[in-house]
mmCIF file of C-alpha atoms and ligand atoms in Angstrom:
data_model
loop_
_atom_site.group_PDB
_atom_site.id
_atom_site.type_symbol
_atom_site.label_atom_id
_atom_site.label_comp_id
_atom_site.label_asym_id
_atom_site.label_seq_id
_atom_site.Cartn_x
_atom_site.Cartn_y
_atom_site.Cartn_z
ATOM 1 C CA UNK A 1 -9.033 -14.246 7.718
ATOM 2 C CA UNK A 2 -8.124 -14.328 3.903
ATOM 3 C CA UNK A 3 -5.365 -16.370 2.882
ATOM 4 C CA UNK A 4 -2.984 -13.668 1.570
ATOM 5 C CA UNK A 5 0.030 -15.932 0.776
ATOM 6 C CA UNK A 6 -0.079 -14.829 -2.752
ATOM 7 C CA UNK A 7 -0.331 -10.849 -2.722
ATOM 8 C CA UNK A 8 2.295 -11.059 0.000
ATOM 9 C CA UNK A 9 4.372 -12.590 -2.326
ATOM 10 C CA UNK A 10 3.619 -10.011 -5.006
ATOM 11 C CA UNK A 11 4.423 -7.382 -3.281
ATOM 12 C CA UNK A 12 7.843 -9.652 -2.449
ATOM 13 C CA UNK A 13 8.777 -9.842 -5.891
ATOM 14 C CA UNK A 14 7.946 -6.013 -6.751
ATOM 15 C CA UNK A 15 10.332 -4.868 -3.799
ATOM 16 C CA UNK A 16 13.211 -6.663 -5.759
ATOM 17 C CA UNK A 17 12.602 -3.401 -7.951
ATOM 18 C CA UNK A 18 11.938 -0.591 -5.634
ATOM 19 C CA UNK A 19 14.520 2.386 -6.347
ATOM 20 C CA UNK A 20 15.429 3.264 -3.152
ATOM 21 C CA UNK A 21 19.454 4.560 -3.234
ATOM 22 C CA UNK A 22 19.127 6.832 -0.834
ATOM 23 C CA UNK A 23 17.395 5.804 1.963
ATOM 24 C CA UNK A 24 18.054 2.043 1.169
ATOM 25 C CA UNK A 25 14.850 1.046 2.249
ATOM 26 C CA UNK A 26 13.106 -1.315 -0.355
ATOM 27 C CA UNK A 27 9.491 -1.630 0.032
ATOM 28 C CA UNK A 28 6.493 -3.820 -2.247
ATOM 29 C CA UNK A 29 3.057 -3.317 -2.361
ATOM 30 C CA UNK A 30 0.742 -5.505 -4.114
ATOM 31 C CA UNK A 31 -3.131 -4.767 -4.483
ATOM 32 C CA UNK A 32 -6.064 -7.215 -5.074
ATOM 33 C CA UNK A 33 -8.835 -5.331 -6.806
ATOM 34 C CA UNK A 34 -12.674 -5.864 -6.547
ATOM 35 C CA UNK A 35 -12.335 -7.862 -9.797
ATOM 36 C CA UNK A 36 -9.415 -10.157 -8.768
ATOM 37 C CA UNK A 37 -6.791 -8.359 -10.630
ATOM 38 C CA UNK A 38 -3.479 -7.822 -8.652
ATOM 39 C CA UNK A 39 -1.202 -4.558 -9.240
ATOM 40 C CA UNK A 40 1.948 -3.828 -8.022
ATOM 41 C CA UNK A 41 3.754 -0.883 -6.755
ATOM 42 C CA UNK A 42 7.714 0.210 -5.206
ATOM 43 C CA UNK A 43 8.921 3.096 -4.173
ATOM 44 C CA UNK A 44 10.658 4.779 -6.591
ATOM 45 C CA UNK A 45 13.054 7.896 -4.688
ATOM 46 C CA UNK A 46 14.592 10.966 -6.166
ATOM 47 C CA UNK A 47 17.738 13.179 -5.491
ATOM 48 C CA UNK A 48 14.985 15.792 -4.571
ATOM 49 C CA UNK A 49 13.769 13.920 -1.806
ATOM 50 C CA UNK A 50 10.792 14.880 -1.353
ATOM 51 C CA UNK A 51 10.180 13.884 -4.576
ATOM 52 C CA UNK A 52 9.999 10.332 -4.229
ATOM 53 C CA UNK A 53 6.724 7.791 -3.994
ATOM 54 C CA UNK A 54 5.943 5.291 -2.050
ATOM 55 C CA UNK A 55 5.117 1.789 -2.552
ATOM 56 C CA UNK A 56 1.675 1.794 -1.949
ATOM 57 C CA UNK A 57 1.059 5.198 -4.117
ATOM 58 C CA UNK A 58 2.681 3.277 -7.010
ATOM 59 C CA UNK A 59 0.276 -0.038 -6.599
ATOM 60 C CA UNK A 60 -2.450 2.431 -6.390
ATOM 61 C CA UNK A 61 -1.587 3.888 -9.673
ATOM 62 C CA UNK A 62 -0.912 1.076 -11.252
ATOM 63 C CA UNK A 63 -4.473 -0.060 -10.390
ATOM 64 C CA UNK A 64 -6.301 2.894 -11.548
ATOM 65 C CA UNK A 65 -3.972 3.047 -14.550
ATOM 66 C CA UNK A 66 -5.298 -0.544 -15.476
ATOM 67 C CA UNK A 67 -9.421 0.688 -14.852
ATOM 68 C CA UNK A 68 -9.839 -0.904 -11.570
ATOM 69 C CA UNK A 69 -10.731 1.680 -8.670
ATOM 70 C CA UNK A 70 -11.629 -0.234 -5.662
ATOM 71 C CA UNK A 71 -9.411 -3.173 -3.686
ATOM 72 C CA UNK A 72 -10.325 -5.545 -1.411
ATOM 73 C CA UNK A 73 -7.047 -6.503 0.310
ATOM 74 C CA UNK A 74 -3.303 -4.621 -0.061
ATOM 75 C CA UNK A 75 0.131 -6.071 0.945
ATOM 76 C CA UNK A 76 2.840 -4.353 1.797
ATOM 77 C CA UNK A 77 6.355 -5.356 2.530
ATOM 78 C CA UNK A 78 9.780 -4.520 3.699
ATOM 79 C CA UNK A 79 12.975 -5.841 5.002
ATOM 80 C CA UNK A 80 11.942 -4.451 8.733
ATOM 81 C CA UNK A 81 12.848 -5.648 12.213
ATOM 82 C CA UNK A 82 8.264 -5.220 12.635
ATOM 83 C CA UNK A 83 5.576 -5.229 9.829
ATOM 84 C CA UNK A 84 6.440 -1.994 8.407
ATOM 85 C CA UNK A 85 3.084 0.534 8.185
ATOM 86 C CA UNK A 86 2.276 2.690 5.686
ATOM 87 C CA UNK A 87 3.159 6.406 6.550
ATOM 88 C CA UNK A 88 0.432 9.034 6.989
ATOM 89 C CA UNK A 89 -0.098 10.277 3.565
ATOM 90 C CA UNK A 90 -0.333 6.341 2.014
ATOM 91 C CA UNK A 91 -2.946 5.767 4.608
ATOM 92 C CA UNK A 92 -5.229 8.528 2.878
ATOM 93 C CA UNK A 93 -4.723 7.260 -0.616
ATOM 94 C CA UNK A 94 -5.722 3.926 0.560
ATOM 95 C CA UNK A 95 -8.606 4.905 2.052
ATOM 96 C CA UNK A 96 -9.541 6.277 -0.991
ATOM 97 C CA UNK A 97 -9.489 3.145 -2.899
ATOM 98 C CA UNK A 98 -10.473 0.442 0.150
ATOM 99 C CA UNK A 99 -13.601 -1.305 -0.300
ATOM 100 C CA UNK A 100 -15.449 -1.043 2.970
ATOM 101 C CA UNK A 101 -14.304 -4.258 4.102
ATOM 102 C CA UNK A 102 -10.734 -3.946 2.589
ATOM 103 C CA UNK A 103 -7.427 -5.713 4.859
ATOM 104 C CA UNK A 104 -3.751 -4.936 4.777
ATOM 105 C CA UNK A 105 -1.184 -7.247 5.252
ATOM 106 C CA UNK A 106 2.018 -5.689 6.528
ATOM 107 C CA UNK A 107 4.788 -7.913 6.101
ATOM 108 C CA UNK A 108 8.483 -8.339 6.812
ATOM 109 C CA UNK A 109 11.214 -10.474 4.546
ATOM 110 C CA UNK A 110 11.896 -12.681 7.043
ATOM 111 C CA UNK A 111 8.217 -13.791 7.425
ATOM 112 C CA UNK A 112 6.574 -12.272 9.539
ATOM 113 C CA UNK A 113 2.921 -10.449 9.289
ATOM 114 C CA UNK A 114 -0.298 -8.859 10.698
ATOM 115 C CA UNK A 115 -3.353 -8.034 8.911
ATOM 116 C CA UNK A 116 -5.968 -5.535 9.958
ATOM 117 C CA UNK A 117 -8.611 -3.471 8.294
ATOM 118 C CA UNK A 118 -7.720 -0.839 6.110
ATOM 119 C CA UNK A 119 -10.469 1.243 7.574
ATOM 120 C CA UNK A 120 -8.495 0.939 11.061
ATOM 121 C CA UNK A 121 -5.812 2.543 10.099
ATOM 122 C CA UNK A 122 -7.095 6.219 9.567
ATOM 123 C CA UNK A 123 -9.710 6.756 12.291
ATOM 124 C CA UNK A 124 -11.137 10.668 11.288
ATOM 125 C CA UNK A 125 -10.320 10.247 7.313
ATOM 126 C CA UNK A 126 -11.271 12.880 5.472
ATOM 127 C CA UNK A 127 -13.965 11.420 3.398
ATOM 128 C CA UNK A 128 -16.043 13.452 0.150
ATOM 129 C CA UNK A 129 -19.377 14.028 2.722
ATOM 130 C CA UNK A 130 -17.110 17.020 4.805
ATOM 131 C CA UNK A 131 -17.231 18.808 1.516
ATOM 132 C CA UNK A 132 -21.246 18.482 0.887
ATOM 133 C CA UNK A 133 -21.836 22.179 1.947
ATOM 134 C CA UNK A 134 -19.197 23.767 -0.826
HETATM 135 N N1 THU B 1 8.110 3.742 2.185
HETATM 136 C C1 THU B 1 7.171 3.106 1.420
HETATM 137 O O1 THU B 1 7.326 2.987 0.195
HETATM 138 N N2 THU B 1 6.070 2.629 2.030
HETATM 139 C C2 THU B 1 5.872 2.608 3.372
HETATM 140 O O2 THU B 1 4.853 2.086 3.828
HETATM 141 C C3 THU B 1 6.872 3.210 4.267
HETATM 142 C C4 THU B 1 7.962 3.956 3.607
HETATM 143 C C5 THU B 1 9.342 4.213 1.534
HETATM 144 C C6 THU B 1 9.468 5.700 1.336
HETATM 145 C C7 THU B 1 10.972 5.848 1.211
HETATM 146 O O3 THU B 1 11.370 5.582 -0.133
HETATM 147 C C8 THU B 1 11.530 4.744 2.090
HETATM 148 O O4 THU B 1 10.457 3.827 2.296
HETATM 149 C C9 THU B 1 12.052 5.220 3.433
HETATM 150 O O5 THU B 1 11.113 5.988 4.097
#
């Protein structure tokens, strides 16, 4: 098991950030990409609910933003009575990004964590290969 002490911490220091006024939920993410580089996401919410983003969406675009399109290992965190898991749609846009043998590290504030493979998390993705006859 990677040691993770440092992207947990990260995505600790990006939560301090997060705009979350509405649902007062503050969550980090932090991302290690295939070259090393870490990137670091909140969520950011909106009056129009809907509207807002997710942590994990916001280290992923951070990532990209910087040239970097694959991680190996993504943190996420949030003051949670359990790890808290990224929803449905974050799951996805992981996937998208995950090196094949890409972790997560779900974390709460008060210490503590589970990691698992990325690839666990969204058995029946949709991957690129379901569109090979369009
Ligand atoms: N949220 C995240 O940013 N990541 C997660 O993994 C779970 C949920 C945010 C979305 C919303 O701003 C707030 O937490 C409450 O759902």
């Amino acid at each position: 098991m990677p040691d993770e002490t440092d992207l947990v911490t990260a995505a600790r220091d990006v939560r301090a950030r997060a705009y979350a006024p509405y649902s007062g939920f503050k969550v980090g993410a932090a991302l290690r990409a295939a070259d090393g580089s870490v990137h670091q996401g909140c969520n950011v919410e909106n009056v129009a609910y809907p509207e807002g983003t997710c942590a994990e969406a916001g280290a992923i675009a951070a990532m990209v933003a910087a040239g970097q399109t694959r991680f190996t290992h993504v943190a996420v965190i949030a003051d949670s009575p359990v790890p808290v898991t990224p929803c449905g749609g974050c799951r996805q846009k992981l996937f998208e990004f995950a090196a094949p043998e890409a972790t997560i590290t779900m974390a709460t504030t008060s210490g503590e964590q589970i990691t698992m493979a990325v690839a666990e998390l969204l058995p029946g993705a949709f991957v690129k290969s379901q569109m090979d006859n369009v």
